[in-house]
Coordinates of C-alpha atoms and ligand atoms in Angstrom, one line a residue:
M1 CA 52.7 51.8 56.6
A2 CA 49.8 54.4 57.5
I3 CA 46.2 53.1 56.9
R4 CA 44.2 55.7 55.3
S5 CA 40.8 55.4 57.0
D6 CA 39.0 57.7 54.3
E7 CA 40.0 55.0 51.8
I8 CA 38.7 52.0 53.7
T9 CA 35.4 53.8 54.3
S10 CA 34.8 54.6 50.5
I11 CA 35.4 51.0 50.0
I12 CA 33.0 49.8 52.4
R13 CA 30.7 52.5 51.1
G14 CA 30.9 51.2 47.5
E15 CA 30.2 47.7 48.6
L16 CA 27.1 48.7 50.4
K17 CA 25.8 50.6 47.6
G18 CA 26.1 47.6 45.4
F19 CA 24.6 45.3 48.0
E20 CA 21.0 44.2 47.3
A21 CA 19.2 42.0 49.6
G22 CA 17.4 40.0 47.2
A23 CA 15.5 37.5 49.0
D24 CA 15.1 34.3 47.0
V25 CA 11.6 33.2 47.9
A26 CA 10.9 29.6 47.7
G27 CA 8.6 27.4 49.5
V28 CA 10.5 24.6 51.3
G29 CA 8.8 21.5 52.6
T30 CA 10.0 18.0 53.9
I31 CA 9.1 14.8 52.7
V32 CA 7.0 12.8 55.1
E33 CA 6.3 9.9 53.1
V34 CA 7.7 8.6 49.8
G35 CA 7.4 5.5 47.7
D36 CA 5.7 3.9 44.5
G37 CA 6.3 7.2 42.5
I38 CA 4.7 9.6 44.9
A39 CA 5.6 11.7 48.0
Q40 CA 3.7 13.4 50.7
I41 CA 5.3 16.6 51.7
Y42 CA 4.6 18.8 54.7
G43 CA 5.0 22.6 54.6
L44 CA 4.7 23.6 51.1
S45 CA 1.6 25.8 51.9
G46 CA 2.4 28.1 48.8
A47 CA 2.6 25.4 46.1
L48 CA 0.5 25.7 42.8
A49 CA -1.5 23.2 41.2
S50 CA 0.8 21.2 38.8
E51 CA 3.7 23.1 40.0
L52 CA 7.0 21.8 39.2
L53 CA 8.9 20.8 42.5
E54 CA 12.6 20.3 43.0
F55 CA 13.6 17.2 45.0
P56 CA 17.3 16.5 45.9
N57 CA 19.7 15.1 43.3
G58 CA 18.1 17.0 40.6
I59 CA 14.8 15.0 40.5
M60 CA 11.9 16.9 39.7
G61 CA 8.1 16.3 40.8
M62 CA 4.8 17.7 40.0
A63 CA 2.3 18.9 42.8
F64 CA -0.8 16.8 42.2
N65 CA -2.9 16.9 45.5
L66 CA -3.1 20.1 47.3
E67 CA -4.2 19.4 50.9
E68 CA -4.5 21.6 54.1
E69 CA -1.3 20.5 55.7
T70 CA 0.6 18.5 52.9
V71 CA 1.1 18.4 49.2
G72 CA 0.9 15.2 47.5
A73 CA 3.6 15.1 44.7
L74 CA 4.1 12.8 41.7
I75 CA 7.8 12.1 41.4
L76 CA 8.9 12.5 37.8
G77 CA 12.0 10.1 37.5
G78 CA 13.6 7.8 39.9
Y79 CA 12.4 8.0 43.4
T80 CA 14.3 5.3 45.0
S81 CA 17.2 7.8 46.2
L82 CA 14.6 10.0 48.0
K83 CA 13.9 9.5 51.6
E84 CA 11.8 11.0 54.5
G85 CA 13.1 14.2 55.9
D86 CA 14.4 15.3 52.4
Q87 CA 13.9 18.9 51.5
V88 CA 11.8 19.8 48.5
K89 CA 11.6 23.4 46.9
T90 CA 8.8 25.0 44.7
T91 CA 10.0 26.5 41.6
G92 CA 7.1 28.9 40.9
R93 CA 6.8 27.2 37.4
V94 CA 4.1 24.7 36.3
V95 CA 5.4 21.6 34.6
E96 CA 6.6 22.5 31.1
V97 CA 8.4 20.7 28.2
P98 CA 10.9 22.1 25.6
V99 CA 9.2 22.9 22.2
G100 CA 10.1 23.8 18.7
D101 CA 11.8 22.6 15.4
A102 CA 14.7 21.3 17.3
L103 CA 12.6 18.3 18.7
I104 CA 11.9 17.0 15.2
G105 CA 13.7 14.0 14.6
R106 CA 14.4 13.4 18.3
V107 CA 13.1 10.7 20.8
V108 CA 12.3 12.4 24.2
N109 CA 10.9 11.4 27.5
P110 CA 7.8 13.1 28.7
L111 CA 9.9 15.9 30.3
G112 CA 11.4 16.7 26.9
Q113 CA 14.9 15.2 27.5
A114 CA 16.5 13.3 24.8
I115 CA 16.6 9.5 25.2
D116 CA 18.1 8.8 21.7
G117 CA 21.8 9.4 22.6
K118 CA 21.9 12.4 20.1
G119 CA 22.9 14.9 22.7
P120 CA 20.7 17.5 24.5
I121 CA 17.8 19.2 22.7
E122 CA 19.0 22.8 21.6
T123 CA 15.9 24.9 22.4
K124 CA 15.2 27.6 24.8
K125 CA 11.4 27.5 24.3
T126 CA 9.2 26.1 26.6
R127 CA 5.4 25.3 27.2
P128 CA 3.4 24.4 30.1
V129 CA 2.0 20.9 29.4
E130 CA -1.5 21.7 30.7
R131 CA -3.2 24.4 28.8
I132 CA -7.0 25.5 28.3
A133 CA -8.1 24.2 24.8
P134 CA -8.8 26.8 22.2
G135 CA -12.5 28.1 22.5
V136 CA -15.1 28.1 19.9
I137 CA -14.6 31.5 18.6
V138 CA -11.1 30.8 17.3
R139 CA -12.0 27.6 15.4
Q140 CA -13.2 26.7 12.0
P141 CA -14.5 23.4 10.6
V142 CA -12.0 20.9 9.0
D143 CA -11.3 21.5 5.4
T144 CA -8.0 19.9 4.7
P145 CA -7.3 16.1 4.6
V146 CA -4.8 14.3 6.5
Q147 CA -4.2 11.5 3.9
T148 CA -3.4 8.4 5.7
G149 CA -2.7 6.5 2.3
I150 CA -4.6 3.6 3.5
K151 CA -7.5 3.0 1.0
A152 CA -10.2 1.8 3.5
I153 CA -9.6 5.0 5.6
D154 CA -9.2 7.7 3.1
S155 CA -12.2 6.5 1.2
M156 CA -14.7 5.6 4.1
I157 CA -13.4 7.3 7.3
P158 CA -11.5 10.4 6.2
I159 CA -9.8 12.3 8.6
G160 CA -9.5 16.1 8.3
R161 CA -6.8 18.4 9.7
G162 CA -7.8 19.3 13.5
Q163 CA -10.1 16.4 13.7
R164 CA -10.0 13.7 16.7
E165 CA -10.2 10.1 15.3
L166 CA -9.9 7.1 17.5
I167 CA -8.3 4.0 16.6
I168 CA -9.9 1.4 18.7
G169 CA -9.4 -2.6 18.6
D170 CA -8.3 -5.6 20.4
R171 CA -4.6 -6.4 21.0
Q172 CA -2.7 -7.0 17.8
T173 CA -5.3 -5.9 15.4
G174 CA -2.9 -3.4 13.6
K175 CA -3.7 -0.3 15.5
T176 CA -0.3 0.8 15.8
A177 CA 0.4 0.0 12.0
I178 CA -2.4 2.4 11.0
A179 CA -0.9 5.2 12.9
I180 CA 2.7 4.4 11.6
D181 CA 1.6 4.2 8.0
T182 CA -0.2 7.6 8.5
I183 CA 2.9 9.1 9.9
I184 CA 5.0 7.6 6.8
N185 CA 2.6 9.0 4.3
Q186 CA 3.1 12.5 5.5
K187 CA 6.4 12.9 3.9
G188 CA 6.5 16.1 2.1
Q189 CA 2.9 16.9 3.2
D190 CA 3.8 19.8 5.8
L191 CA 2.4 17.9 8.7
I192 CA 4.4 17.4 11.8
C193 CA 3.9 14.2 13.4
I194 CA 4.1 13.5 17.2
Y195 CA 3.9 9.8 18.3
V196 CA 3.5 9.5 22.0
A197 CA 4.3 5.8 23.0
I198 CA 2.6 5.4 26.5
G199 CA 3.2 2.0 28.5
Q200 CA 4.7 0.2 25.8
K201 CA 7.7 -2.0 25.8
Q202 CA 11.1 -0.3 25.2
S203 CA 11.6 -2.9 22.4
T204 CA 8.3 -2.0 20.6
V205 CA 9.1 1.7 20.8
A206 CA 12.6 1.1 19.3
Q207 CA 11.0 -0.8 16.6
V208 CA 8.5 2.0 15.6
V209 CA 11.6 4.4 15.6
A210 CA 13.5 2.1 13.4
Q211 CA 10.8 1.7 11.1
L212 CA 10.3 5.5 10.8
E213 CA 13.8 6.2 10.4
E214 CA 14.2 3.5 7.6
R215 CA 11.4 5.1 5.6
G216 CA 12.6 8.7 6.2
A217 CA 9.7 9.6 8.2
M218 CA 11.7 10.9 11.3
D219 CA 12.5 13.9 9.3
H220 CA 9.0 15.2 10.3
T221 CA 8.4 13.2 13.4
I222 CA 9.0 13.5 17.1
V223 CA 8.7 10.5 19.5
V224 CA 7.8 11.0 23.1
S225 CA 8.3 7.9 24.9
A226 CA 7.0 6.8 28.6
A227 CA 7.6 3.0 28.4
A228 CA 6.1 0.4 30.6
S229 CA 9.1 0.4 32.8
D230 CA 8.9 4.0 33.6
P231 CA 7.2 5.4 36.7
A232 CA 3.3 5.8 36.2
P233 CA 3.7 9.6 36.8
L234 CA 5.8 9.9 33.7
Q235 CA 3.2 7.9 31.8
F236 CA 0.4 10.1 32.9
L237 CA 2.4 13.1 31.8
A238 CA 3.3 11.8 28.3
P239 CA 0.3 12.6 26.1
Y240 CA 0.1 16.2 27.8
A241 CA 3.7 16.6 26.9
G242 CA 3.1 15.5 23.3
V243 CA 0.2 17.7 22.8
A244 CA 2.2 20.8 24.3
M245 CA 4.8 20.3 21.4
G246 CA 2.2 20.0 19.0
E247 CA 0.7 23.2 20.1
E248 CA 3.6 25.1 19.4
F249 CA 3.2 24.2 15.6
L250 CA -0.5 24.9 16.0
D251 CA -0.1 28.5 17.3
N252 CA 2.5 29.3 14.8
G253 CA 0.0 28.5 11.8
R254 CA 1.5 24.9 11.0
D255 CA -0.2 21.6 11.0
A256 CA 0.7 18.8 13.4
L257 CA -0.7 15.2 14.1
C258 CA -0.5 13.6 17.6
V259 CA -0.9 10.1 18.0
Y260 CA -1.5 8.7 21.5
D261 CA -0.6 4.9 21.5
D262 CA -2.5 4.0 23.8
L263 CA -4.8 6.0 26.0
S264 CA -6.0 2.9 27.8
K265 CA -2.5 2.4 29.5
H266 CA -2.6 6.3 30.2
A267 CA -5.8 5.5 31.9
W268 CA -4.1 2.7 33.9
A269 CA -1.2 4.9 34.9
Y270 CA -3.6 7.6 36.0
R271 CA -5.6 5.0 38.1
Q272 CA -2.5 3.9 39.7
V273 CA -1.5 7.4 40.8
S274 CA -4.8 8.4 41.8
L275 CA -5.4 5.3 44.0
L276 CA -1.8 6.0 45.5
M277 CA -3.0 9.6 46.2
R278 CA -6.1 8.1 47.9
R279 CA -8.3 9.7 45.5
P280 CA -11.7 8.1 45.6
P281 CA -12.0 5.1 43.0
G282 CA -15.2 5.2 40.8
R283 CA -16.4 3.0 38.1
E284 CA -13.8 0.2 37.2
A285 CA -11.6 1.8 40.1
Y286 CA -10.9 4.8 37.9
P287 CA -10.7 8.0 39.3
G288 CA -13.7 10.3 39.0
D289 CA -12.1 12.6 36.7
I290 CA -10.5 10.3 34.1
F291 CA -13.2 11.5 31.4
Y292 CA -12.0 15.0 32.3
A293 CA -8.4 13.8 32.0
H294 CA -8.9 12.6 28.6
S295 CA -11.2 15.3 27.3
R296 CA -9.0 18.2 28.2
L297 CA -6.4 16.4 26.3
L298 CA -8.4 15.7 23.1
E299 CA -10.2 19.1 23.3
R300 CA -6.7 20.5 22.6
A301 CA -6.9 19.2 18.8
A302 CA -8.3 22.0 16.8
R303 CA -8.4 23.8 13.4
L304 CA -7.6 27.6 14.2
N305 CA -9.3 30.0 11.8
K306 CA -7.3 32.4 9.6
E307 CA -7.4 35.3 11.8
N308 CA -5.7 33.1 14.4
G309 CA -3.0 31.5 12.1
G310 CA -5.0 28.7 10.5
G311 CA -2.9 26.1 12.3
S312 CA -4.1 22.8 13.1
L313 CA -3.7 19.9 15.6
T314 CA -5.1 16.5 14.7
A315 CA -5.3 13.8 17.3
L316 CA -5.2 10.0 16.7
P317 CA -5.8 8.5 20.2
V318 CA -5.5 4.6 20.4
I319 CA -7.7 2.5 22.7
E320 CA -7.2 -1.1 23.2
T321 CA -10.5 -3.1 23.9
Q322 CA -10.9 -6.4 25.5
A323 CA -12.8 -9.0 23.5
G324 CA -14.0 -6.5 21.1
D325 CA -15.9 -4.7 24.0
V326 CA -16.5 -1.2 23.0
S327 CA -18.9 -0.5 25.8
A328 CA -16.5 -0.9 28.7
Y329 CA -15.7 2.6 30.6
I330 CA -12.7 4.0 29.0
P331 CA -13.6 3.1 25.3
T332 CA -17.1 4.6 25.6
N333 CA -15.5 7.7 27.2
V334 CA -13.0 8.3 24.4
I335 CA -15.7 7.2 21.7
S336 CA -17.9 10.2 23.2
I337 CA -14.9 12.8 23.2
T338 CA -13.6 12.0 19.5
D339 CA -15.2 12.9 16.2
G340 CA -15.2 9.2 15.1
Q341 CA -13.6 5.7 15.4
I342 CA -11.8 3.5 13.2
F343 CA -12.8 0.0 14.7
L344 CA -10.4 -2.8 14.0
Q345 CA -11.6 -6.3 14.4
T346 CA -9.7 -9.5 15.3
D347 CA -11.8 -11.9 13.1
L348 CA -11.3 -9.6 10.1
F349 CA -7.7 -9.5 10.9
N350 CA -7.3 -13.3 11.0
Q351 CA -9.2 -13.9 8.0
G352 CA -6.5 -11.7 6.2
Q353 CA -8.5 -8.7 5.7
R354 CA -5.8 -6.0 6.7
P355 CA -6.3 -3.4 7.6
A356 CA -8.9 -5.1 9.6
V357 CA -11.4 -1.9 9.4
N358 CA -14.9 -2.8 10.2
A359 CA -16.6 -0.4 7.7
G360 CA -19.9 -1.0 9.5
I361 CA -19.3 0.8 12.8
S362 CA -16.4 3.0 11.9
V363 CA -17.2 6.4 11.2
S364 CA -15.7 9.9 10.6
R365 CA -18.2 12.5 11.7
V366 CA -16.5 15.5 10.2
G367 CA -13.7 14.3 7.9
G368 CA -16.0 14.1 4.9
N369 CA -15.9 17.7 4.4
A370 CA -12.2 17.4 3.9
Q371 CA -12.2 14.6 1.3
I372 CA -11.3 15.6 -2.2
K373 CA -14.3 15.6 -4.6
A374 CA -12.9 12.8 -6.6
M375 CA -12.8 10.5 -3.6
R376 CA -16.2 11.4 -2.6
Q377 CA -17.6 10.6 -6.2
V378 CA -16.3 7.1 -5.6
S379 CA -16.5 6.5 -2.0
G380 CA -20.4 7.1 -1.7
R381 CA -21.1 4.1 -3.9
L382 CA -18.4 2.1 -2.0
R383 CA -20.0 2.5 1.4
L384 CA -23.4 1.5 0.0
D385 CA -22.3 -1.7 -1.8
L386 CA -20.2 -2.6 1.1
A387 CA -23.1 -2.3 3.6
Q388 CA -25.6 -4.3 1.1
Y389 CA -22.8 -7.0 0.8
R390 CA -22.4 -7.3 4.5
E391 CA -26.0 -7.9 5.0
L392 CA -26.6 -10.2 2.1
A393 CA -23.4 -12.1 2.9
A394 CA -24.7 -13.0 6.4
F395 CA -27.9 -14.6 4.8
A396 CA -26.3 -16.1 1.7
Q397 CA -23.9 -18.4 3.6
F398 CA -26.8 -20.5 4.4
A399 CA -29.0 -20.1 1.0
S400 CA -28.4 -22.6 -1.8
D401 CA -29.9 -20.9 -4.7
L402 CA -29.6 -17.3 -5.1
D403 CA -31.1 -14.9 -7.6
K404 CA -28.8 -13.0 -10.1
A405 CA -29.1 -9.7 -8.5
T406 CA -28.0 -11.1 -5.0
R407 CA -25.2 -13.1 -6.5
D408 CA -23.9 -10.0 -8.5
Q409 CA -24.1 -8.0 -5.2
L410 CA -22.1 -10.6 -3.4
T411 CA -19.4 -10.7 -6.1
R412 CA -19.3 -6.9 -6.2
G413 CA -18.9 -6.9 -2.3
E414 CA -16.2 -9.5 -2.5
K415 CA -14.1 -7.6 -5.0
L416 CA -14.6 -4.4 -3.2
T417 CA -13.4 -5.9 0.1
A418 CA -10.5 -7.3 -1.7
T419 CA -9.7 -4.0 -3.1
L420 CA -9.6 -2.4 0.3
R421 CA -6.8 -5.0 1.4
Q422 CA -3.5 -3.3 1.9
P423 CA -0.1 -4.3 3.0
Q424 CA 1.7 -2.4 5.8
F425 CA 4.1 0.5 4.9
A426 CA 2.4 0.8 1.5
P427 CA 0.5 4.0 1.6
V428 CA -1.1 4.7 -1.6
P429 CA -1.4 8.3 -3.0
V430 CA -4.8 9.5 -3.3
E431 CA -5.1 9.6 -7.0
R432 CA -4.2 6.0 -7.2
Q433 CA -6.9 5.3 -4.7
V434 CA -9.5 7.1 -6.7
A435 CA -8.6 5.3 -9.7
I436 CA -8.7 1.8 -8.3
L437 CA -11.8 2.5 -6.3
W438 CA -13.4 3.9 -9.5
A439 CA -12.6 0.6 -11.2
A440 CA -14.0 -1.6 -8.5
T441 CA -17.1 0.4 -7.6
N442 CA -18.1 0.5 -11.4
G443 CA -17.8 -3.2 -11.9
H444 CA -14.6 -3.4 -13.7
L445 CA -13.4 -5.9 -11.1
D446 CA -16.3 -8.2 -10.9
D447 CA -14.9 -10.6 -13.5
V448 CA -11.3 -10.6 -12.0
E449 CA -10.5 -13.5 -9.6
T450 CA -10.6 -12.3 -6.0
A451 CA -7.2 -13.6 -5.2
K452 CA -5.9 -11.5 -8.4
V453 CA -7.3 -8.2 -7.1
G454 CA -4.0 -7.0 -5.7
D455 CA -2.1 -8.0 -8.8
F456 CA -4.7 -6.2 -11.0
E457 CA -4.3 -3.0 -8.9
A458 CA -0.6 -2.8 -9.3
E459 CA -0.5 -3.9 -13.0
F460 CA -3.4 -1.4 -13.6
M461 CA -1.4 1.4 -12.2
R462 CA 1.6 0.6 -14.0
F463 CA -0.5 0.4 -17.3
I464 CA -2.0 3.9 -16.8
E465 CA 1.4 5.3 -16.1
S466 CA 3.1 3.9 -19.3
T467 CA 0.0 4.4 -21.6
N468 CA -1.6 7.7 -20.4
E469 CA 1.1 9.3 -17.9
G470 CA -1.1 12.2 -17.7
L471 CA -4.3 10.7 -16.1
L472 CA -3.1 10.2 -12.5
P473 CA -1.4 13.7 -12.0
A474 CA -4.9 15.2 -13.8
I475 CA -6.9 13.5 -11.1
A476 CA -4.5 14.8 -8.3
K477 CA -4.6 18.4 -9.9
E478 CA -8.5 18.6 -10.6
K479 CA -9.2 16.9 -7.5
S480 CA -12.7 15.6 -9.0
L481 CA -13.6 13.1 -11.6
S482 CA -14.9 15.0 -14.7
D483 CA -16.6 13.4 -17.7
D484 CA -13.2 13.5 -19.7
L485 CA -11.3 11.7 -16.8
V486 CA -14.0 9.2 -16.5
D487 CA -13.8 8.4 -20.4
Q488 CA -9.9 8.4 -19.8
L489 CA -10.4 6.0 -16.9
T490 CA -12.8 3.8 -18.9
K491 CA -10.7 3.5 -21.9
A492 CA -7.6 2.7 -19.7
V493 CA -9.3 -0.1 -17.7
T494 CA -10.9 -1.7 -21.0
D495 CA -7.6 -1.6 -22.9
F496 CA -5.8 -3.1 -19.8
K497 CA -8.2 -5.9 -19.6
E498 CA -8.1 -6.7 -23.2
Q499 CA -4.3 -6.7 -23.3
T500 CA -3.6 -8.7 -19.9
G501 CA -6.6 -11.1 -20.3
Y502 CA -7.9 -10.2 -16.7
G503 CA -11.5 -11.3 -16.4
R504 CA -11.1 -13.5 -19.5
A505 CA -8.2 -15.9 -19.2
G506 CA -9.0 -16.4 -15.4
A507 CA -12.0 -18.2 -16.2
P508 CA -13.7 -19.0 -12.8
T509 CA -13.8 -22.4 -11.9
K510 CA -15.2 -22.6 -8.5
P511 CA -19.0 -22.8 -7.8
G512 CA -20.9 -19.7 -8.4
S513 CA -19.1 -19.5 -11.7
Q514 CA -22.4 -18.8 -13.3
A515 CA -22.7 -15.5 -11.1
K516 CA -19.2 -14.2 -12.4
S517 CA -19.8 -14.9 -16.1
K518 CA -23.2 -13.5 -16.1
G519 CA -21.9 -10.4 -14.1
G520 CA -19.3 -10.2 -16.9
N521 CA -21.8 -10.2 -19.5
A522 CA -23.7 -7.3 -18.0
K523 CA -20.5 -5.3 -18.8
Q524 CA -21.9 -1.8 -18.2
P525 CA -21.5 -0.4 -14.5
A526 CA -23.8 -3.1 -13.1
D527 CA -26.6 -0.8 -11.5
L528 CA -28.4 -3.0 -9.2
G529 CA -31.6 -0.7 -9.3
T530 CA -34.8 -2.0 -8.3
A531 CA -36.1 -2.5 -11.6
E532 CA -33.5 -4.9 -12.5
A533 CA -33.7 -6.8 -9.3
E534 CA -37.5 -7.2 -10.0
A535 CA -36.9 -8.3 -13.4
S536 CA -34.5 -11.0 -12.0
A537 CA -37.2 -12.0 -9.3
E538 CA -39.5 -12.9 -12.3
T539 CA -37.0 -15.0 -13.8
D540 CA -36.1 -16.5 -10.6
A541 CA -37.9 -19.8 -11.2
R542 CA -36.0 -20.3 -14.4
A543 CA -32.7 -19.2 -12.8
A544 CA -33.3 -21.9 -10.1
E545 CA -33.6 -24.5 -12.8
V546 CA -30.5 -23.4 -14.6
K547 CA -28.7 -23.4 -11.2
D548 CA -30.0 -27.0 -10.3
E549 CA -28.4 -28.0 -13.7
T550 CA -25.1 -26.4 -13.0
E551 CA -24.8 -27.8 -9.7
A552 CA -25.4 -31.2 -11.2
S553 CA -22.9 -30.7 -13.7
E554 CA -20.4 -29.3 -11.2
A555 CA -20.9 -32.3 -9.0
G556 CA -20.1 -34.5 -12.0
E557 CA -16.9 -32.6 -12.5
A558 CA -15.9 -32.8 -8.8
Ligands
ATP601 N1 -2.0 -4.0 6.8 C1 -1.2 -5.1 7.4 N2 -0.8 -6.1 6.6 C2 -0.1 -7.0 7.2 N3 0.2 -7.1 8.3 C3 -0.1 -6.4 9.2 C4 -1.0 -5.3 8.7 N4 -1.2 -4.3 9.7 C5 -0.6 -4.8 10.9 N5 0.1 -6.0 10.5 C6 0.8 -6.8 11.5 O1 0.0 -7.1 12.5 C7 0.8 -7.2 13.8 C8 0.3 -6.4 14.7 O2 0.2 -5.0 14.4 P1 0.3 -3.7 15.3 O3 1.4 -4.0 16.4 O4 0.1 -2.5 14.7 O5 -1.1 -4.0 16.2 P2 -1.6 -3.3 17.6 O6 -3.0 -3.5 17.5 O7 -0.9 -2.1 17.8 O8 -0.9 -4.5 18.6 P3 -0.7 -4.2 20.2 O9 -2.2 -4.1 20.8 O10 0.2 -5.2 20.6 O11 -0.3 -2.8 20.3 C9 2.1 -6.8 13.4 O12 2.9 -7.8 13.2 C10 2.1 -6.2 12.0 O13 3.2 -6.1 11.1
MG602 MG1 0.2 -1.2 19.2

């Protein structure tokens, strides 16, 4: 068979035409030292800060320290299979995570990989985990509330969409409970929640996911988990991954909420990797830029203005304190970065005052603007009464005879405190909060036994719903307490007390009974104005006499 040379040359020509010498540029380096979740790599001169690096066996890493000869990298995953001499490649991408609706309802690790056994995440979109926070020009003040469904918070420490509110307290004071209740209360509220668990036990995270699932809250929630057993680099990355997922909603004009539970453990993880990288330790051995690490995370919470889509990203960081010490390094840092804090106290928690919110030192610096007017109408009085109560209660525990005004104030404070108690997983809609707080701040609970306040609330709500079913929806719709609504509420509470006998049948039997019956006589919203206080000061001497008698008779009874 003859060989046709022109045929061969045309084939070769064709092949040459299609040949492209596309050089694939990738920096390649060699591991010179590896261990404890970090690696020193020689020869990656072109690496970017926070660039994703590719180790053998599909393990990823992140460029952390860029030095003249070497690059210090965080290994994001199991590092035990890596050894000195292994090759490392740059990828040209900074660390990013998958984002979008496909993540909702899923549990993922800080790299966005599913860890809930429900298959891979179906999304093509990714976002870098680090981004510069939105600037001043594109923001606007908060004006829409995040209803937590917790009476003590929605009334006194309201949170607005786009706000950063710190939840701070010792171990086991109900910090996570507040965050979880808030997430549960967002059902049907158009707020996507992202719960970032950092350094917690796997079992605790599993429990939280189960609770969310049970209450149908996973339908609007993403859980990002870097457990205590995960390497420190992953724990460090977790909140940034969570906020990147939230930013996807923010930039699309939607509302999102990020819970970072908790940033104390995040700080530990960051301290660990920084010390391993031989960055100089500062106060409490934390690296010098720990403040920057937290501020650039929390600054990414924002409320964008209309021109920029009007989306919002709310941040609820959690900090654990040691023995209530809010002046330690990390707590003060995060307090100064956030727009307020919810302070939870161990002794309140142990006394049964749950949620254990200390109303005195908890604040919300911007959320009041977002509160509905009806709530503002009742909460101003609430704050004042509680503040007076706390002050008086501290003195009164030593005093034997008190004037009527003081006793009334103490009673009021006691009832208000009881009204603010709330079990876990029982968020209260805002109109119900308004109704019960209105009743409490206007003295309608003063003659109800403190232990019965919870029952009173439940029965009163049922009563309103059965006798005046338009009332609660009207409060929700009008968002303020008009004179007409106040009249309806007054009628409801009077009828209710008449029919059920609250405040009448439960005739107080313990010491201080006089205070209660007297407070009861004064029926009208007992305004503890100065005039009345003075008047009662005049009758003080007489009151003291009467008191002596009562005490004597009570002693006789006992
Ligand atoms: N309002 C509440 N009513 C009754 N029990 C509550 C309430 N809030 C929290 N608890 C209970 O208190 C315990 C501690 O709550 P939680 O785990 O939320 O605290 P924490 O501060 O997050 O603890 P840790 O420091 O371990 O993270 C839990 O058993 C929880 O069920
Ligand atoms: Mg917790």
